[in-house]
Coordinates of C-alpha atoms and ligand atoms in Angstrom, one line a residue:
M1313 CA 6.1 6.1 -23.5
K1314 CA 6.7 4.0 -19.4
V1315 CA 5.5 5.6 -16.7
C1316 CA 8.2 5.3 -13.5
K1317 CA 8.0 5.6 -10.2
F1318 CA 10.9 5.0 -7.7
G1319 CA 10.0 4.3 -3.8
G1320 CA 12.0 6.4 -0.4
S1321 CA 15.0 3.8 -1.2
S1322 CA 15.9 4.9 -4.5
L1323 CA 15.5 8.4 -3.2
A1324 CA 18.1 8.3 0.7
D1325 CA 20.3 10.0 -0.8
A1326 CA 22.0 12.0 -3.1
A1327 CA 24.4 7.8 -4.2
Q1328 CA 20.4 7.0 -4.9
V1329 CA 19.3 10.0 -6.8
A1330 CA 22.0 10.0 -9.5
Q1331 CA 21.0 5.7 -9.8
V1332 CA 17.6 7.6 -10.9
C1333 CA 18.9 10.5 -13.0
D1334 CA 21.1 6.8 -14.2
V1335 CA 17.4 4.9 -15.1
V1336 CA 15.2 7.7 -16.2
L1337 CA 18.2 7.8 -19.0
A1338 CA 19.5 4.7 -20.0
D1339 CA 15.4 4.6 -22.1
P1340 CA 14.4 7.2 -23.5
D1341 CA 10.8 5.8 -23.0
R1342 CA 10.7 7.0 -19.7
R1343 CA 9.4 10.2 -20.2
L1344 CA 6.7 10.2 -16.7
V1345 CA 9.0 9.9 -13.7
V1346 CA 6.9 9.9 -10.3
V1347 CA 9.4 9.4 -7.3
S1348 CA 8.8 9.0 -3.4
A1349 CA 9.8 11.4 -0.8
P1350 CA 13.7 9.8 0.0
G1351 CA 13.2 6.5 3.1
K1352 CA 15.8 5.1 5.2
R1353 CA 19.7 5.2 3.8
F1354 CA 20.2 1.8 7.1
K1355 CA 17.8 0.0 8.9
D1356 CA 17.2 2.0 11.7
D1357 CA 17.3 5.5 9.1
I1358 CA 13.9 7.6 9.9
K1359 CA 11.9 8.4 6.4
V1360 CA 11.0 11.4 5.7
T1361 CA 8.0 10.5 5.9
D1362 CA 8.5 10.2 9.1
L1363 CA 10.2 13.2 10.0
L1364 CA 7.5 15.0 8.7
I1365 CA 4.9 13.7 10.9
A1366 CA 6.8 14.2 13.2
C1367 CA 7.1 17.8 12.7
A1368 CA 3.6 18.6 11.7
N1369 CA 2.4 16.2 15.4
A1370 CA 5.2 19.5 17.2
R1371 CA 3.3 22.1 15.3
L1372 CA 0.3 21.2 15.8
D1373 CA 0.6 20.4 19.9
G1374 CA 2.4 24.0 20.6
K1375 CA 6.1 22.6 20.7
P1376 CA 9.3 23.7 19.4
T1377 CA 9.9 22.5 15.5
D1378 CA 13.0 24.0 14.5
E1379 CA 15.2 21.4 15.5
A1380 CA 12.6 18.9 13.8
L1381 CA 12.7 20.6 10.7
A1382 CA 16.3 21.7 10.9
V1383 CA 16.8 17.2 9.7
V1384 CA 14.2 17.1 6.9
V1385 CA 16.1 20.4 5.0
A1386 CA 19.7 18.2 5.8
R1387 CA 18.0 15.2 4.4
Y1388 CA 17.8 17.4 0.8
R1389 CA 20.6 19.5 1.8
E1390 CA 22.7 16.7 1.3
I1391 CA 22.1 15.0 -1.9
Q1392 CA 21.5 19.1 -3.3
E1393 CA 25.4 19.2 -1.9
T1394 CA 26.7 16.5 -2.8
L1395 CA 24.9 16.1 -6.6
G1396 CA 26.4 19.9 -7.1
V1397 CA 22.4 21.0 -8.8
A1398 CA 21.8 24.4 -7.8
P1399 CA 21.5 26.5 -4.5
A1400 CA 18.9 28.3 -5.8
V1401 CA 16.5 24.6 -5.6
M1402 CA 18.1 23.9 -1.7
D1403 CA 16.6 27.6 -1.4
A1404 CA 13.4 26.8 -3.1
I1405 CA 12.7 23.8 -1.0
S1406 CA 13.3 24.6 2.5
E1407 CA 11.1 27.6 2.1
N1408 CA 8.5 24.9 0.8
L1409 CA 9.1 23.4 4.3
A1410 CA 9.0 26.6 5.6
T1411 CA 6.4 27.9 5.0
T1412 CA 3.8 24.5 4.7
L1413 CA 5.2 24.2 8.8
A1414 CA 4.1 27.6 9.4
G1415 CA 0.7 26.9 7.8
N1416 CA -3.7 27.0 9.0
V1417 CA -3.4 24.0 11.7
E1418 CA -7.3 24.3 12.3
H1419 CA -7.9 21.5 10.3
R1420 CA -5.6 18.6 11.4
E1421 CA -6.1 16.6 9.4
R1422 CA -5.3 18.8 6.9
F1423 CA -1.7 20.4 8.1
M1424 CA -1.3 16.6 8.5
D1425 CA -1.9 15.5 4.7
A1426 CA 0.0 19.3 3.2
M1427 CA 3.5 18.3 5.6
K1428 CA 3.6 15.0 4.5
A1429 CA 3.1 15.7 1.1
A1430 CA 6.1 18.0 0.9
G1431 CA 8.3 15.3 1.5
E1432 CA 8.0 13.3 -2.5
D1433 CA 7.3 17.8 -3.5
N1434 CA 10.9 18.4 -3.5
S1435 CA 11.6 15.6 -3.6
A1436 CA 10.4 16.1 -7.3
R1437 CA 12.0 19.5 -7.6
L1438 CA 15.3 18.2 -6.4
V1439 CA 15.2 15.1 -9.0
A1440 CA 14.1 18.0 -12.0
A1441 CA 16.9 19.5 -10.8
E1442 CA 19.6 16.5 -11.6
L1443 CA 18.4 16.1 -14.2
Q1444 CA 17.9 18.8 -16.1
R1445 CA 21.8 20.3 -14.6
R1446 CA 22.7 16.9 -16.3
G1447 CA 21.3 18.7 -19.4
T1448 CA 18.5 17.3 -19.8
D1449 CA 15.0 18.9 -21.0
A1450 CA 13.3 17.8 -17.4
R1451 CA 10.8 19.6 -15.1
Y1452 CA 8.7 19.4 -12.0
L1453 CA 5.0 19.1 -12.6
N1454 CA 2.7 20.0 -9.7
P1455 CA 0.0 17.4 -9.4
G1456 CA -3.0 20.2 -9.1
D1457 CA -1.2 22.1 -12.5
A1458 CA -1.8 17.9 -13.9
G1459 CA -4.6 18.1 -12.9
L1460 CA -4.3 15.5 -9.8
L1461 CA -7.9 15.3 -8.7
L1462 CA -8.3 13.6 -5.3
S1463 CA -12.2 12.9 -2.5
D1464 CA -11.1 14.6 0.8
E1465 CA -10.4 11.9 2.8
Y1466 CA -7.4 13.2 4.4
G1467 CA -4.7 10.4 4.6
N1468 CA -6.7 8.3 2.6
A1469 CA -7.5 10.3 -0.3
R1470 CA -9.3 8.3 -3.7
L1471 CA -8.6 9.3 -6.8
L1472 CA -12.0 11.1 -8.2
P1473 CA -12.9 9.9 -12.3
E1474 CA -12.3 13.4 -14.2
S1475 CA -8.5 13.1 -12.8
Y1476 CA -8.3 10.9 -15.9
D1477 CA -8.9 13.1 -18.5
N1478 CA -6.6 15.7 -17.7
L1479 CA -3.6 14.3 -16.7
A1480 CA -4.0 11.7 -20.0
R1481 CA -2.5 15.2 -21.6
L1482 CA 1.1 14.1 -19.8
H1483 CA 1.5 11.9 -22.6
E1484 CA 1.7 15.3 -24.8
A1485 CA 4.3 16.6 -22.8
E1486 CA 8.1 17.7 -23.6
G1487 CA 11.1 16.0 -22.0
I1488 CA 11.0 14.0 -19.1
T1489 CA 8.4 15.2 -17.0
V1490 CA 8.8 14.5 -12.6
F1491 CA 5.8 14.5 -10.9
P1492 CA 5.3 14.1 -7.0
G1493 CA 4.0 10.5 -5.5
F1494 CA 1.3 10.1 -3.0
F1495 CA -0.3 13.0 -3.4
G1496 CA -2.9 15.1 -5.2
Y1497 CA -5.9 18.3 -4.8
T1498 CA -9.9 18.8 -3.8
R1499 CA -12.0 19.6 -5.7
E1500 CA -11.6 22.7 -3.4
G1501 CA -8.0 22.8 -3.6
E1502 CA -6.1 21.5 -0.3
V1503 CA -3.6 18.8 -1.0
V1504 CA -4.7 15.6 0.6
T1505 CA -2.8 12.4 0.4
F1506 CA -3.8 8.5 -0.3
S1507 CA -2.4 5.9 2.4
R1508 CA 1.0 5.4 2.9
G1509 CA 3.1 4.0 0.3
G1510 CA 0.3 5.8 -2.2
S1511 CA 2.8 6.7 -4.1
D1512 CA 2.7 3.2 -6.2
I1513 CA -0.8 4.9 -6.9
T1514 CA 0.5 7.5 -8.0
G1515 CA 2.2 6.0 -11.0
A1516 CA -0.9 3.7 -11.5
I1517 CA -2.7 5.6 -12.1
L1518 CA -0.4 7.8 -14.9
A1519 CA 0.5 5.0 -16.4
A1520 CA -3.7 4.4 -16.4
A1521 CA -3.7 8.2 -17.2
V1522 CA -1.4 8.0 -20.3
K1523 CA -1.6 4.5 -21.7
A1524 CA 1.4 4.1 -20.8
E1525 CA 3.6 0.5 -21.9
V1526 CA 4.5 -0.4 -19.1
Y1527 CA 4.6 1.0 -15.4
E1528 CA 8.1 0.9 -14.7
N1529 CA 8.3 0.0 -10.5
F1530 CA 11.7 0.7 -8.7
T1531 CA 12.3 -0.8 -5.9
D1532 CA 15.2 -2.4 -4.2
V1533 CA 14.4 -5.5 -4.8
D1534 CA 15.4 -8.2 -8.3
F1535 CA 11.8 -10.1 -7.9
V1536 CA 8.9 -9.8 -6.2
C1537 CA 9.6 -13.2 -3.9
S1538 CA 7.0 -16.2 -2.4
I1539 CA 7.5 -15.5 1.1
D1540 CA 9.3 -12.8 2.6
P1541 CA 12.6 -13.4 2.8
S1542 CA 13.6 -13.4 5.9
L1543 CA 11.5 -16.4 6.9
A1544 CA 13.0 -18.6 4.5
E1545 CA 16.0 -19.4 2.8
N1546 CA 17.0 -19.3 -1.2
V1547 CA 13.1 -18.2 -1.5
K1548 CA 12.2 -18.4 -4.8
P1549 CA 11.4 -15.8 -6.8
I1550 CA 8.1 -15.0 -9.0
T1551 CA 9.2 -13.9 -12.3
E1552 CA 5.0 -13.2 -13.5
M1553 CA 2.0 -13.0 -11.3
T1554 CA -1.3 -11.7 -12.5
Y1555 CA -3.0 -8.1 -10.4
R1556 CA -5.4 -10.7 -8.9
E1557 CA -2.5 -12.1 -7.1
M1558 CA -0.3 -9.1 -7.1
R1559 CA -3.6 -7.6 -5.4
E1560 CA -4.8 -10.4 -2.4
L1561 CA -0.9 -10.3 -1.2
S1562 CA -0.2 -6.6 -1.2
Y1563 CA -3.4 -6.8 0.6
A1564 CA -2.5 -9.5 2.4
G1565 CA 1.0 -8.7 3.8
F1566 CA 3.4 -8.3 1.2
N1567 CA 5.3 -4.5 0.9
V1568 CA 6.2 -4.2 -2.9
L1569 CA 2.9 -2.5 -3.9
H1570 CA 0.8 -0.4 -2.6
D1571 CA -2.2 -3.1 -2.9
E1572 CA -4.5 0.1 -4.3
A1573 CA -2.1 0.7 -7.2
I1574 CA -3.4 -2.2 -9.0
I1575 CA -7.0 -1.5 -9.1
P1576 CA -5.7 2.0 -12.6
A1577 CA -3.1 -0.7 -14.5
V1578 CA -6.1 -3.4 -14.0
H1579 CA -8.7 -0.7 -16.0
A1580 CA -6.1 0.3 -18.0
E1581 CA -5.0 -3.2 -18.7
I1582 CA -0.6 -1.9 -18.4
P1583 CA 1.4 -4.3 -17.5
I1584 CA 3.6 -3.9 -14.2
R1585 CA 7.0 -4.3 -13.5
I1586 CA 8.5 -4.1 -10.0
C1587 CA 12.5 -3.9 -10.6
N1588 CA 15.7 -2.9 -8.5
T1589 CA 17.2 0.5 -9.2
N1590 CA 20.2 -0.4 -7.9
N1591 CA 19.8 -3.3 -10.5
P1592 CA 17.7 -2.5 -13.5
A1593 CA 18.9 -5.2 -16.2
V1594 CA 17.5 -8.0 -14.0
P1595 CA 13.7 -8.4 -15.3
G1596 CA 12.4 -8.8 -11.8
T1597 CA 8.0 -9.3 -11.2
L1598 CA 6.2 -8.4 -14.1
I1599 CA 2.4 -8.8 -13.3
V1600 CA 0.1 -9.0 -16.4
A1601 CA -3.8 -9.5 -16.9
E1602 CA -3.1 -13.8 -17.1
R1603 CA -0.4 -15.7 -16.6
E1604 CA -0.1 -19.3 -17.8
V1605 CA -0.1 -22.1 -14.4
T1606 CA 3.3 -23.6 -15.1
H1607 CA 4.3 -24.4 -11.3
G1608 CA 2.4 -25.6 -8.3
A1609 CA -0.8 -24.7 -7.2
V1610 CA 0.5 -21.5 -4.8
L1611 CA 2.5 -18.2 -5.8
G1612 CA 2.7 -16.3 -2.5
I1613 CA 2.2 -17.1 0.6
A1614 CA 1.2 -14.0 3.1
G1615 CA 0.7 -12.6 6.5
S1616 CA 0.0 -10.0 9.0
G1617 CA -1.3 -9.4 11.7
G1618 CA -3.3 -7.1 13.7
F1619 CA -6.8 -8.1 13.6
C1620 CA -9.2 -9.1 15.7
S1621 CA -12.9 -11.7 15.4
V1622 CA -16.3 -11.0 16.7
L1623 CA -17.5 -14.8 17.1
V1624 CA -21.4 -14.4 17.6
S1625 CA -23.6 -18.4 18.0
K1626 CA -27.3 -18.1 18.2
Y1627 CA -29.1 -21.5 18.5
L1628 CA -30.9 -21.7 15.0
M1629 CA -29.5 -19.0 13.2
N1630 CA -29.2 -20.7 10.2
R1631 CA -33.0 -20.2 9.3
E1632 CA -33.4 -17.2 10.8
I1633 CA -33.8 -14.9 7.8
G1634 CA -31.6 -11.1 7.6
F1635 CA -29.1 -12.2 10.8
G1636 CA -26.1 -12.0 9.2
R1637 CA -27.4 -8.3 7.5
R1638 CA -28.2 -6.7 10.5
I1639 CA -25.1 -7.9 12.6
L1640 CA -23.7 -6.3 9.8
Q1641 CA -25.4 -3.1 9.8
F1642 CA -24.0 -2.7 13.8
F1643 CA -19.9 -2.3 11.9
E1644 CA -21.1 0.4 9.3
E1645 CA -22.8 2.2 12.1
E1646 CA -20.5 2.6 13.6
G1647 CA -17.6 3.4 10.3
L1648 CA -16.0 0.0 10.4
S1649 CA -15.1 -2.5 7.7
F1650 CA -15.3 -6.2 8.1
E1651 CA -12.1 -8.5 6.0
H1652 CA -13.8 -11.5 6.8
M1653 CA -17.2 -13.9 7.8
P1654 CA -16.7 -16.8 8.1
S1655 CA -19.7 -18.5 8.8
G1656 CA -21.6 -22.0 10.6
V1657 CA -24.0 -23.0 11.3
D1658 CA -25.3 -21.2 14.5
N1659 CA -22.7 -19.5 14.4
L1660 CA -21.2 -16.9 12.5
S1661 CA -18.0 -14.6 13.1
V1662 CA -16.7 -11.0 11.6
V1663 CA -12.6 -10.3 11.4
L1664 CA -11.6 -6.8 11.2
R1665 CA -8.5 -4.6 11.7
E1666 CA -7.7 -4.3 16.0
D1667 CA -6.8 -0.9 15.3
E1668 CA -10.6 -0.2 13.6
L1669 CA -12.2 -1.2 17.0
D1670 CA -11.4 0.1 20.5
T1671 CA -12.3 -0.3 24.0
A1672 CA -15.5 1.4 23.7
T1673 CA -17.1 0.3 20.5
T1674 CA -16.0 -3.0 21.0
E1675 CA -18.8 -2.5 24.5
R1676 CA -22.0 -1.1 22.5
I1677 CA -21.4 -3.7 19.6
V1678 CA -21.5 -6.4 22.0
T1679 CA -24.7 -5.3 23.6
H1680 CA -26.5 -5.0 20.9
I1681 CA -25.7 -7.8 19.0
R1682 CA -26.6 -9.3 22.0
E1683 CA -29.4 -7.8 23.2
K1684 CA -31.4 -6.5 19.9
L1685 CA -30.0 -9.3 18.6
G1686 CA -30.6 -12.2 21.1
A1687 CA -27.4 -14.0 20.8
D1688 CA -26.7 -16.8 23.1
S1689 CA -22.4 -15.5 23.1
V1690 CA -20.6 -12.9 21.6
S1691 CA -17.1 -12.3 22.8
V1692 CA -14.4 -10.7 20.6
E1693 CA -10.5 -12.1 20.4
H1694 CA -8.5 -9.6 20.3
G1695 CA -4.4 -10.4 18.1
L1696 CA -4.4 -12.8 15.3
A1697 CA -2.8 -12.9 12.1
L1698 CA -4.1 -13.7 8.9
V1699 CA -2.3 -15.9 6.7
M1700 CA -2.9 -16.6 3.1
L1701 CA -2.0 -18.5 0.5
V1702 CA -2.5 -17.6 -3.2
G1703 CA -2.0 -18.3 -5.9
E1704 CA -4.1 -18.0 -10.0
G1705 CA -3.6 -22.3 -9.6
M1706 CA -5.1 -23.1 -6.9
H1707 CA -8.3 -23.1 -9.0
Y1708 CA -7.5 -26.4 -10.9
T1709 CA -5.9 -28.4 -8.0
V1710 CA -7.2 -30.9 -5.6
G1711 CA -6.3 -31.0 -1.6
V1712 CA -4.9 -28.0 -1.6
A1713 CA -6.4 -26.5 1.8
M1714 CA -6.1 -29.8 2.8
R1715 CA -1.8 -30.0 2.2
A1716 CA -1.8 -26.4 4.1
T1717 CA -3.9 -27.2 7.5
A1718 CA -1.5 -31.0 7.5
A1719 CA 0.8 -28.3 7.7
L1720 CA -0.4 -25.7 10.3
A1721 CA -0.9 -29.1 12.6
D1722 CA 2.4 -30.2 11.8
A1723 CA 4.0 -27.0 13.4
N1724 CA 1.4 -26.9 16.1
V1725 CA -0.9 -23.6 15.2
N1726 CA -4.0 -24.0 16.2
L1727 CA -6.4 -22.5 13.5
E1728 CA -8.5 -19.7 14.2
M1729 CA -10.5 -19.4 10.8
I1730 CA -10.0 -20.6 7.5
D1731 CA -11.9 -18.8 4.9
Q1732 CA -11.4 -19.6 0.9
G1733 CA -12.4 -17.1 -1.0
S1734 CA -15.5 -18.3 -4.0
S1735 CA -12.7 -16.9 -6.8
E1736 CA -10.2 -19.4 -5.3
L1737 CA -7.2 -17.4 -5.4
S1738 CA -6.7 -18.0 -1.9
I1739 CA -7.3 -19.2 1.1
V1740 CA -7.4 -17.0 4.1
F1741 CA -6.3 -18.7 7.4
G1742 CA -6.4 -17.1 10.7
I1743 CA -4.4 -17.6 13.5
K1744 CA -2.8 -16.6 16.9
E1745 CA -0.1 -13.6 15.8
A1746 CA 2.4 -15.5 18.3
D1747 CA 1.9 -18.1 15.6
R1748 CA 2.7 -16.7 12.7
K1749 CA 5.5 -16.8 11.5
A1750 CA 5.9 -20.3 12.4
A1751 CA 3.0 -21.1 10.8
M1752 CA 4.1 -18.9 7.1
K1753 CA 7.4 -21.2 7.7
A1754 CA 5.1 -24.2 7.2
L1755 CA 3.5 -23.4 4.5
Y1756 CA 6.5 -22.3 2.7
E1757 CA 8.3 -26.0 3.1
K1758 CA 4.8 -27.9 2.6
F1759 CA 3.7 -25.7 -0.6
F1760 CA 7.4 -24.9 -1.7
E1761 CA 11.1 -26.8 -0.9
Ligands
LIG2475 N1 6.7 9.0 1.4 C1 5.6 8.5 1.3 C2 5.3 7.1 2.8 O1 6.9 6.5 3.3 C3 4.8 7.7 0.1 C4 5.5 6.4 -0.6 O2 6.5 6.6 0.0 O3 5.0 6.0 -1.2 O4 4.1 6.4 3.4

């Protein structure tokens, strides 16, 4: 059995939904199909999920919602009418959207998740109906009925492990099951979503639960590339990579696969194939547990902005037992998670996502560290980007950091921080956001050209 997941661009319009059905029907092993909500049809288009978020916000702010809802309904109607799916399916979709929008708004986040989830839920109804129209034994399955249980962290849920036993039963389901991605239910029966892009996670969980032969993640690119293709010419495709490499690259900015989608596949040892809905014959990128390192040390270069760093110095910090723990405790008490913590003899910095740190929190943290830990200086640096070199081969190769820093120096990029993970699978460079593209290009030229 293969589990296949189709992303938003693969469901953006009628022609794409038809193509999805062709791909599913081309292989009898594709019996569990996970779908996203309709995505962008063209560059400046708006994803259905974003339209739904706008609808939800209008309702929460007490503003009119009719027009915004009509735009969402029209996206589904174009698909239903063009494909010739029964009008009753469209009636059910319209009703579902209207009822969800009229739902209880007392718990704002819960309402928002119910609205977001309606995107994939109705997408799955439509795809199942189109497969049926073509004479296939296919059915829509609600994640609640399947037993996909998640934590009640609205907008950022995590899987509850008992789900696996429930979902394993899907292996025995007759015909083709069409499953909406991105959401599940809390133990109390409320709809809750993963973080954005979370249909990838649903696919990985289902693949692990049914012990699929492969998890096929259909998207709109032929391969995962070594760097964002808009940054370099003739970018090298990656044909095979390890789970660890993909996890690091997704974390650091590759947006082909959600970084939390790797873990379920790792535990169940299910290979993931990233492939193109519109070019399904191309083998794509295979993500596996181990690979032979046949090319250079570096497999991919990722980067993303939106980071800041809290820099702390104190003379003789190295002799003060518990200093690091106490600093991190302040962050913990504020509910902040940190990304990196490089340290020197008398200083250390805590790197975290900028959107976690508002002005009031920053002031509290700085005052605490200064007063309670007696730090000599505490400052916060904003506007940072992290650029990451990733590759299993780095472990065996001498001089990667030296070549990388030389490339960055030649490109006139100032380094704020370097951090090499203990696994020697990646090196992270903290730089100014303004230098990110130049830095990534320079690194690509050094390691790939
Ligand atoms: N539709 C959701 C989003 O845009 C989830 C997904 O597509 O994976 O984030």
